[in-house]
Short mmCIF file of C-alpha atoms in Angstrom, two decimals:
data_model
loop_
_atom_site.label_atom_id
_atom_site.label_comp_id
_atom_site.label_asym_id
_atom_site.label_seq_id
_atom_site.Cartn_x
_atom_site.Cartn_y
_atom_site.Cartn_z
CA MET D 29 370.43 72.29 310.33
CA LEU D 30 374.04 72.49 309.74
CA SER D 31 373.52 71.38 306.08
CA LYS D 32 371.23 74.32 305.60
CA LEU D 33 373.65 76.74 306.96
CA GLU D 34 376.54 75.63 304.83
CA ARG D 35 374.69 77.39 301.74
CA TYR D 36 375.71 80.85 303.51
CA SER D 37 379.43 79.91 304.09
CA PRO D 38 382.41 79.28 301.84
CA PRO D 39 382.78 75.81 300.45
CA GLY D 40 384.63 73.43 302.67
CA TYR D 41 384.63 76.14 305.42
CA GLU D 42 384.76 74.83 309.13
CA LEU D 43 381.26 76.29 310.00
CA LYS D 44 380.83 74.04 313.05
CA GLU D 45 383.89 75.55 314.98
CA GLU D 46 382.59 79.09 314.02
CA LEU D 47 379.16 78.36 315.26
CA HIS D 48 380.37 76.84 318.46
CA LEU D 49 382.49 80.06 319.08
CA ILE D 50 379.75 82.42 318.35
CA VAL D 51 376.92 80.52 320.42
CA GLY D 52 379.45 80.29 323.26
CA TYR D 53 380.04 83.91 323.12
CA ILE D 54 376.10 84.75 323.09
CA VAL D 55 375.72 82.48 326.05
CA GLY D 56 378.51 84.03 327.79
CA ALA D 57 377.01 87.54 327.14
CA VAL D 58 373.65 86.28 328.44
CA ILE D 59 375.28 84.97 331.66
CA ILE D 60 377.27 88.31 332.07
CA SER D 61 373.82 90.34 331.76
CA PHE D 62 372.71 88.62 334.85
CA TRP D 63 375.17 91.15 336.55
CA PHE D 64 372.17 93.50 336.29
CA PHE D 65 370.31 91.53 339.35
CA ARG D 66 373.46 91.98 341.56
CA GLU D 67 373.50 95.78 340.61
CA PHE D 68 369.90 95.98 341.27
CA GLN D 69 369.94 94.23 344.61
CA SER D 70 372.78 96.38 345.84
CA ALA D 71 371.01 99.49 344.72
CA MET D 72 367.72 98.42 346.55
CA ASN D 73 369.81 97.97 349.67
CA LEU D 74 371.01 101.51 349.65
CA VAL D 75 367.47 102.96 348.91
CA SER D 76 366.34 104.66 352.21
CA PRO D 77 362.70 105.97 352.65
CA GLY D 78 363.42 109.49 351.14
CA ALA D 79 365.90 108.46 348.41
CA TYR D 80 365.39 107.57 344.87
CA MET D 81 366.54 104.42 343.06
CA PRO D 82 369.16 104.74 340.43
CA HIS D 83 368.15 105.15 336.93
CA PHE D 84 367.66 101.90 335.02
CA GLU D 85 370.26 102.74 332.32
CA SER D 86 372.86 103.17 335.09
CA LEU D 87 372.28 99.74 336.53
CA VAL D 88 372.28 97.99 333.10
CA LYS D 89 375.19 99.61 331.69
CA LYS D 90 377.83 97.16 333.04
CA SER D 91 375.88 94.11 332.35
CA PHE D 92 375.46 94.73 328.62
CA PHE D 93 378.99 95.62 327.60
CA SER D 94 379.38 92.00 326.11
CA PHE D 95 376.51 92.51 323.79
CA ARG D 96 377.84 95.83 322.62
CA PHE D 97 381.23 94.36 321.77
CA LEU D 98 379.73 91.53 319.27
CA PRO D 99 379.13 93.84 316.26
CA PHE D 100 382.76 95.11 316.62
CA HIS D 101 383.92 91.44 316.53
CA MET D 102 381.86 90.16 313.65
CA PRO D 103 384.13 92.12 310.95
CA TRP D 104 386.94 89.78 311.99
CA TYR D 105 384.70 86.76 310.95
CA ILE D 106 383.98 88.45 307.49
CA TRP D 107 387.69 89.12 306.87
CA GLN D 108 388.54 85.51 307.94
CA ARG D 109 385.90 84.27 305.31
CA TYR D 110 387.50 86.48 302.50
CA GLN D 111 390.91 85.10 303.40
CA TYR D 112 389.66 81.51 303.19
CA PHE D 113 388.34 82.25 299.72
CA ASN D 114 391.52 84.04 298.68
CA LYS D 115 394.23 82.19 300.24
CA GLU D 116 393.26 78.54 301.31
CA THR D 117 390.81 77.39 298.71
CA LYS D 118 391.64 79.63 295.91
CA SER D 119 388.04 79.20 294.75
CA ILE D 120 387.71 82.99 294.25
CA TYR D 121 388.20 82.48 290.62
CA LEU D 122 385.12 80.09 290.43
CA MET D 123 383.03 82.27 292.64
CA LEU D 124 383.42 85.42 290.37
CA ARG D 125 382.48 83.37 287.25
CA LEU D 126 379.02 82.13 288.77
CA PRO D 127 375.77 83.40 287.25
CA ARG D 128 374.92 85.15 290.53
CA ARG D 129 377.44 88.05 290.68
CA PHE D 130 377.30 88.59 294.35
CA GLU D 131 377.51 84.94 295.53
CA TYR D 132 381.01 85.44 296.77
CA HIS D 133 380.21 88.46 298.92
CA PHE D 134 376.98 86.79 300.09
CA ARG D 135 378.92 83.89 301.48
CA CYS D 136 381.30 86.16 303.27
CA TRP D 137 378.53 88.50 304.72
CA ALA D 138 375.37 86.49 305.34
CA LEU D 139 375.92 84.59 308.46
CA PRO D 140 377.98 87.30 310.38
CA VAL D 141 375.26 89.90 309.46
CA PHE D 142 372.56 87.41 310.66
CA PHE D 143 374.54 87.04 314.02
CA ILE D 144 374.72 90.74 314.50
CA ILE D 145 371.28 91.24 313.77
CA SER D 146 370.02 88.34 316.09
CA VAL D 147 372.32 89.55 319.12
CA ILE D 148 370.81 93.14 318.76
CA LEU D 149 367.38 91.51 318.95
CA LEU D 150 368.29 89.26 321.77
CA SER D 151 369.84 92.08 323.78
CA THR D 152 366.84 94.28 323.12
CA VAL D 153 364.50 91.64 324.38
CA ILE D 154 366.51 90.73 327.48
CA LYS D 155 366.73 94.55 328.43
CA ALA D 156 363.10 94.79 327.95
CA LEU D 157 362.58 92.04 330.28
CA TYR D 158 365.12 93.51 332.88
CA PHE D 159 363.07 96.89 332.44
CA VAL D 160 359.75 95.07 333.33
CA PHE D 161 361.55 93.49 336.42
CA TYR D 162 362.75 97.02 337.50
CA THR D 163 359.44 98.56 337.04
CA ASN D 164 357.67 95.90 339.06
CA MET D 165 360.20 95.68 341.88
CA VAL D 166 360.89 99.39 342.52
CA PRO D 167 358.31 100.92 344.87
CA LEU D 168 356.77 104.13 343.66
CA SER D 169 358.16 106.21 346.28
CA ALA D 170 361.79 105.44 345.18
CA TRP D 171 360.90 105.64 341.49
CA PRO D 172 363.52 108.00 340.01
CA PRO D 173 362.17 111.36 338.49
CA GLY D 174 362.00 111.28 334.70
CA GLN D 175 362.51 107.37 334.59
CA SER D 176 359.20 106.85 332.80
CA MET D 177 360.31 109.26 329.98
CA ASN D 178 363.27 107.33 329.45
CA LEU D 179 361.80 104.21 327.85
CA TRP D 180 363.92 104.69 324.64
CA SER D 181 367.00 104.34 326.65
CA VAL D 182 366.05 100.74 327.42
CA ILE D 183 365.76 100.02 323.79
CA LEU D 184 368.89 101.79 322.76
#
């Protein structure tokens, strides 16, 4: 699989190290997202018979900060790839003479953009799963007013 991904990176680039860093970051972000269950449990302990549960977005805000950070971290990887072409390998001259005009930019942008999109999709799926958990565990008497109308807050 690593040989297929080398097509999307600069020639001779240490792709394995970059993949280990990014996968480690994604695993760390998923583990941090489990903080939602702690926030949910502490909110459930505070709910009295006449009180409402806090809104879902207030419970999930702290646990998804690391997913929001990744798109701002990926430009560093893109810049690092450009630096690799320009300073380390000096292969920019060859890349600009290839028949495909955008091969140079494609190799710098392809994997970081793929990781941004995959992390956004992963965070959306995890948030949706947490929302299903929230809707099934909160009793109807403690359901916050307007929460059912805030479904888009789960996705965004």
